[in-house]
Short mmCIF file of N, CA and C in Angstrom, two decimals:
data_model
loop_
_atom_site.label_atom_id
_atom_site.label_comp_id
_atom_site.label_asym_id
_atom_site.label_seq_id
_atom_site.Cartn_x
_atom_site.Cartn_y
_atom_site.Cartn_z
N MET Z 675 -1.73 -3.18 -9.33
CA MET Z 675 -0.29 -3.17 -9.33
C MET Z 675 0.22 -4.61 -9.22
N LYS Z 676 1.33 -4.88 -9.87
CA LYS Z 676 1.94 -6.20 -9.83
C LYS Z 676 3.21 -6.14 -9.00
N PRO Z 677 3.58 -7.25 -8.35
CA PRO Z 677 4.88 -7.29 -7.69
C PRO Z 677 5.98 -6.98 -8.70
N LEU Z 678 7.07 -6.40 -8.23
CA LEU Z 678 8.14 -5.99 -9.13
C LEU Z 678 8.93 -7.15 -9.71
N MET Z 679 9.07 -8.25 -8.98
CA MET Z 679 9.99 -9.30 -9.38
C MET Z 679 9.35 -10.64 -9.76
N ARG Z 680 8.08 -10.84 -9.49
CA ARG Z 680 7.45 -12.13 -9.79
C ARG Z 680 5.95 -11.93 -9.90
N GLU Z 681 5.23 -12.97 -10.28
CA GLU Z 681 3.78 -12.91 -10.34
C GLU Z 681 3.20 -12.87 -8.93
N LEU Z 682 2.07 -12.19 -8.75
CA LEU Z 682 1.39 -12.10 -7.47
C LEU Z 682 0.83 -13.45 -7.07
N ILE Z 683 1.04 -13.83 -5.82
CA ILE Z 683 0.47 -15.06 -5.28
C ILE Z 683 -0.63 -14.66 -4.30
N ILE Z 684 -1.84 -15.11 -4.56
CA ILE Z 684 -2.99 -14.80 -3.71
C ILE Z 684 -3.23 -15.99 -2.79
N ALA Z 685 -3.31 -15.74 -1.49
CA ALA Z 685 -3.56 -16.82 -0.52
C ALA Z 685 -5.06 -16.90 -0.24
N ASP Z 686 -5.86 -17.13 -1.31
CA ASP Z 686 -7.31 -17.17 -1.11
C ASP Z 686 -7.75 -18.37 -0.28
N ASN Z 687 -6.89 -19.37 -0.15
CA ASN Z 687 -7.22 -20.49 0.73
C ASN Z 687 -7.18 -20.06 2.20
N VAL Z 688 -6.50 -18.96 2.49
CA VAL Z 688 -6.42 -18.44 3.86
C VAL Z 688 -7.37 -17.26 4.04
N HIS Z 689 -7.36 -16.32 3.09
CA HIS Z 689 -8.09 -15.06 3.23
C HIS Z 689 -9.42 -15.02 2.47
N GLY Z 690 -9.77 -16.09 1.78
CA GLY Z 690 -11.01 -16.11 1.01
C GLY Z 690 -10.84 -15.41 -0.32
N GLU Z 691 -11.87 -15.50 -1.16
CA GLU Z 691 -11.81 -14.93 -2.50
C GLU Z 691 -11.60 -13.42 -2.50
N SER Z 692 -12.26 -12.72 -1.56
CA SER Z 692 -12.17 -11.26 -1.55
C SER Z 692 -10.94 -10.75 -0.83
N GLY Z 693 -10.25 -11.61 -0.11
CA GLY Z 693 -9.12 -11.17 0.71
C GLY Z 693 -9.54 -10.76 2.10
N LEU Z 694 -10.85 -10.59 2.30
CA LEU Z 694 -11.39 -10.18 3.60
C LEU Z 694 -12.51 -11.10 4.06
N ASP Z 695 -12.58 -12.30 3.51
CA ASP Z 695 -13.68 -13.20 3.90
C ASP Z 695 -13.61 -13.52 5.39
N GLY Z 696 -14.76 -13.56 5.99
CA GLY Z 696 -14.84 -13.87 7.42
C GLY Z 696 -15.53 -12.77 8.19
N PRO Z 697 -14.91 -11.58 8.32
CA PRO Z 697 -15.55 -10.53 9.11
C PRO Z 697 -16.75 -9.92 8.38
N ALA Z 698 -17.75 -9.50 9.14
CA ALA Z 698 -18.90 -8.79 8.57
C ALA Z 698 -18.56 -7.30 8.58
N LEU Z 699 -18.31 -6.74 7.41
CA LEU Z 699 -17.91 -5.34 7.32
C LEU Z 699 -19.10 -4.48 6.91
N PRO Z 700 -19.20 -3.25 7.45
CA PRO Z 700 -20.29 -2.36 7.05
C PRO Z 700 -20.05 -1.85 5.63
N GLU Z 701 -21.12 -1.39 5.00
CA GLU Z 701 -20.99 -0.77 3.69
C GLU Z 701 -20.17 0.52 3.83
N PRO Z 702 -19.35 0.85 2.84
CA PRO Z 702 -18.56 2.09 2.91
C PRO Z 702 -19.46 3.31 3.02
N SER Z 703 -18.98 4.32 3.74
CA SER Z 703 -19.76 5.56 3.91
C SER Z 703 -19.26 6.66 2.97
N PHE Z 704 -18.38 6.30 2.01
CA PHE Z 704 -17.85 7.29 1.07
C PHE Z 704 -17.64 6.62 -0.28
N ALA Z 705 -17.54 7.45 -1.31
CA ALA Z 705 -17.36 6.95 -2.67
C ALA Z 705 -15.90 6.56 -2.90
N PRO Z 706 -15.66 5.64 -3.83
CA PRO Z 706 -14.27 5.30 -4.17
C PRO Z 706 -13.50 6.53 -4.64
N GLN Z 707 -12.23 6.59 -4.33
CA GLN Z 707 -11.38 7.70 -4.75
C GLN Z 707 -10.89 7.46 -6.17
N SER Z 708 -10.67 8.53 -6.90
CA SER Z 708 -10.10 8.39 -8.25
C SER Z 708 -8.58 8.29 -8.13
N GLY Z 709 -7.93 7.86 -9.18
CA GLY Z 709 -6.48 7.74 -9.16
C GLY Z 709 -6.04 6.39 -8.65
N ASN Z 710 -4.75 6.30 -8.32
CA ASN Z 710 -4.22 5.03 -7.82
C ASN Z 710 -3.56 5.24 -6.46
N ALA Z 711 -3.17 4.15 -5.83
CA ALA Z 711 -2.63 4.20 -4.47
C ALA Z 711 -1.35 5.03 -4.39
N VAL Z 712 -0.49 4.92 -5.39
CA VAL Z 712 0.79 5.65 -5.37
C VAL Z 712 0.54 7.15 -5.40
N GLU Z 713 -0.35 7.60 -6.28
CA GLU Z 713 -0.64 9.03 -6.37
C GLU Z 713 -1.38 9.54 -5.13
N LEU Z 714 -2.23 8.71 -4.53
CA LEU Z 714 -2.91 9.10 -3.30
C LEU Z 714 -1.89 9.25 -2.16
N MET Z 715 -0.93 8.31 -2.07
CA MET Z 715 0.11 8.44 -1.04
C MET Z 715 0.95 9.70 -1.27
N ALA Z 716 1.31 9.98 -2.52
CA ALA Z 716 2.10 11.17 -2.84
C ALA Z 716 1.33 12.44 -2.47
N LYS Z 717 0.06 12.49 -2.79
CA LYS Z 717 -0.78 13.65 -2.46
C LYS Z 717 -0.87 13.83 -0.95
N THR Z 718 -1.07 12.73 -0.23
CA THR Z 718 -1.16 12.79 1.23
C THR Z 718 0.14 13.32 1.82
N LEU Z 719 1.27 12.83 1.34
CA LEU Z 719 2.56 13.30 1.85
C LEU Z 719 2.76 14.78 1.55
N ARG Z 720 2.47 15.20 0.32
CA ARG Z 720 2.64 16.60 -0.06
C ARG Z 720 1.81 17.53 0.82
N GLU Z 721 0.58 17.12 1.13
CA GLU Z 721 -0.35 17.99 1.86
C GLU Z 721 -0.19 17.94 3.37
N SER Z 722 0.58 17.00 3.88
CA SER Z 722 0.72 16.85 5.33
C SER Z 722 1.70 17.88 5.89
N ALA Z 723 1.30 18.51 7.00
CA ALA Z 723 2.17 19.47 7.68
C ALA Z 723 3.24 18.75 8.50
N GLN Z 724 2.99 17.49 8.83
CA GLN Z 724 3.92 16.71 9.65
C GLN Z 724 4.36 15.47 8.88
N PRO Z 725 5.53 14.92 9.22
CA PRO Z 725 5.94 13.65 8.59
C PRO Z 725 4.91 12.55 8.85
N VAL Z 726 4.74 11.68 7.89
CA VAL Z 726 3.71 10.64 7.90
C VAL Z 726 4.35 9.27 8.13
N THR Z 727 3.68 8.42 8.92
CA THR Z 727 4.08 7.03 9.05
C THR Z 727 3.27 6.22 8.04
N ILE Z 728 3.95 5.49 7.17
CA ILE Z 728 3.30 4.62 6.20
C ILE Z 728 3.25 3.21 6.81
N VAL Z 729 2.06 2.63 6.90
CA VAL Z 729 1.89 1.25 7.35
C VAL Z 729 1.51 0.45 6.12
N SER Z 730 2.40 -0.41 5.69
CA SER Z 730 2.21 -1.16 4.44
C SER Z 730 2.05 -2.64 4.73
N THR Z 731 0.99 -3.24 4.18
CA THR Z 731 0.75 -4.67 4.36
C THR Z 731 0.83 -5.38 3.02
N GLY Z 732 1.26 -6.61 3.04
CA GLY Z 732 1.34 -7.39 1.81
C GLY Z 732 2.52 -6.98 0.95
N PRO Z 733 2.44 -7.18 -0.36
CA PRO Z 733 3.53 -6.80 -1.25
C PRO Z 733 3.85 -5.31 -1.10
N GLN Z 734 5.09 -4.95 -1.23
CA GLN Z 734 5.54 -3.58 -1.00
C GLN Z 734 5.67 -2.76 -2.29
N THR Z 735 5.03 -3.21 -3.35
CA THR Z 735 5.15 -2.57 -4.66
C THR Z 735 4.74 -1.11 -4.63
N ASN Z 736 3.63 -0.77 -3.99
CA ASN Z 736 3.18 0.63 -3.98
C ASN Z 736 4.18 1.54 -3.27
N VAL Z 737 4.77 1.07 -2.18
CA VAL Z 737 5.78 1.87 -1.48
C VAL Z 737 7.01 2.05 -2.37
N ALA Z 738 7.44 0.97 -3.03
CA ALA Z 738 8.59 1.05 -3.94
C ALA Z 738 8.32 2.03 -5.08
N LEU Z 739 7.13 1.94 -5.67
CA LEU Z 739 6.78 2.86 -6.77
C LEU Z 739 6.70 4.30 -6.28
N LEU Z 740 6.17 4.51 -5.08
CA LEU Z 740 6.11 5.86 -4.51
C LEU Z 740 7.51 6.45 -4.38
N LEU Z 741 8.43 5.70 -3.79
CA LEU Z 741 9.78 6.20 -3.56
C LEU Z 741 10.55 6.37 -4.87
N ASN Z 742 10.28 5.52 -5.87
CA ASN Z 742 10.95 5.66 -7.17
C ASN Z 742 10.40 6.82 -7.98
N SER Z 743 9.09 7.04 -7.94
CA SER Z 743 8.48 8.07 -8.78
C SER Z 743 8.43 9.44 -8.11
N HIS Z 744 8.55 9.49 -6.79
CA HIS Z 744 8.51 10.76 -6.06
C HIS Z 744 9.62 10.81 -5.01
N PRO Z 745 10.89 10.71 -5.41
CA PRO Z 745 11.98 10.64 -4.43
C PRO Z 745 12.07 11.88 -3.54
N GLU Z 746 11.57 13.00 -4.03
CA GLU Z 746 11.62 14.24 -3.23
C GLU Z 746 10.74 14.17 -1.99
N LEU Z 747 9.82 13.22 -1.94
CA LEU Z 747 8.89 13.13 -0.80
C LEU Z 747 9.44 12.29 0.35
N HIS Z 748 10.63 11.72 0.21
CA HIS Z 748 11.14 10.86 1.29
C HIS Z 748 11.29 11.62 2.61
N THR Z 749 11.51 12.93 2.54
CA THR Z 749 11.65 13.71 3.78
C THR Z 749 10.31 13.89 4.50
N LYS Z 750 9.22 13.60 3.82
CA LYS Z 750 7.88 13.72 4.43
C LYS Z 750 7.45 12.42 5.12
N ILE Z 751 8.30 11.38 5.05
CA ILE Z 751 7.99 10.08 5.66
C ILE Z 751 8.74 9.96 6.98
N ALA Z 752 7.98 9.81 8.08
CA ALA Z 752 8.60 9.64 9.40
C ALA Z 752 9.21 8.24 9.50
N ARG Z 753 8.44 7.25 9.08
CA ARG Z 753 8.91 5.86 9.08
C ARG Z 753 7.96 5.02 8.24
N ILE Z 754 8.43 3.84 7.88
CA ILE Z 754 7.61 2.88 7.15
C ILE Z 754 7.54 1.62 8.00
N VAL Z 755 6.32 1.22 8.34
CA VAL Z 755 6.07 0.00 9.11
C VAL Z 755 5.56 -1.04 8.13
N ILE Z 756 6.24 -2.19 8.07
CA ILE Z 756 5.91 -3.21 7.07
C ILE Z 756 5.38 -4.48 7.73
N MET Z 757 4.25 -4.97 7.20
CA MET Z 757 3.74 -6.28 7.57
C MET Z 757 3.52 -7.01 6.25
N GLY Z 758 4.49 -7.77 5.82
CA GLY Z 758 4.35 -8.48 4.56
C GLY Z 758 5.63 -8.45 3.77
N GLY Z 759 5.52 -8.84 2.53
CA GLY Z 759 6.69 -8.93 1.68
C GLY Z 759 7.49 -10.17 2.03
N ARG Z 760 8.62 -10.32 1.35
CA ARG Z 760 9.47 -11.48 1.61
C ARG Z 760 10.91 -11.10 1.34
N ASP Z 761 11.77 -11.44 2.25
CA ASP Z 761 13.18 -11.13 2.13
C ASP Z 761 13.84 -12.01 1.07
N GLY Z 762 14.42 -11.38 0.07
CA GLY Z 762 15.20 -12.11 -0.90
C GLY Z 762 14.46 -12.72 -2.07
N ALA Z 763 13.14 -12.66 -2.09
CA ALA Z 763 12.41 -13.29 -3.20
C ALA Z 763 11.40 -12.35 -3.84
N GLY Z 764 11.31 -11.08 -3.38
CA GLY Z 764 10.31 -10.14 -3.85
C GLY Z 764 10.33 -9.90 -5.27
#
């Protein structure tokens, strides 16, 4: 996914080439999921019996696309917690 308003800026000088350089992470214990992040969030919201808190880090494009493409699901969101993005330049 690309940012909605400008080209993506990667801070690899801070986070390394992979975005997670530094910590020693274990190998995943499950296979990659099919589909994309927006459809996975929509599926999770649809299937949840309770409102969901979305914790979004970095660019907010996936949250914006979720709300634009599935506006009926906004009632399934308890709150959105954001760590990232930029005010006025997104």
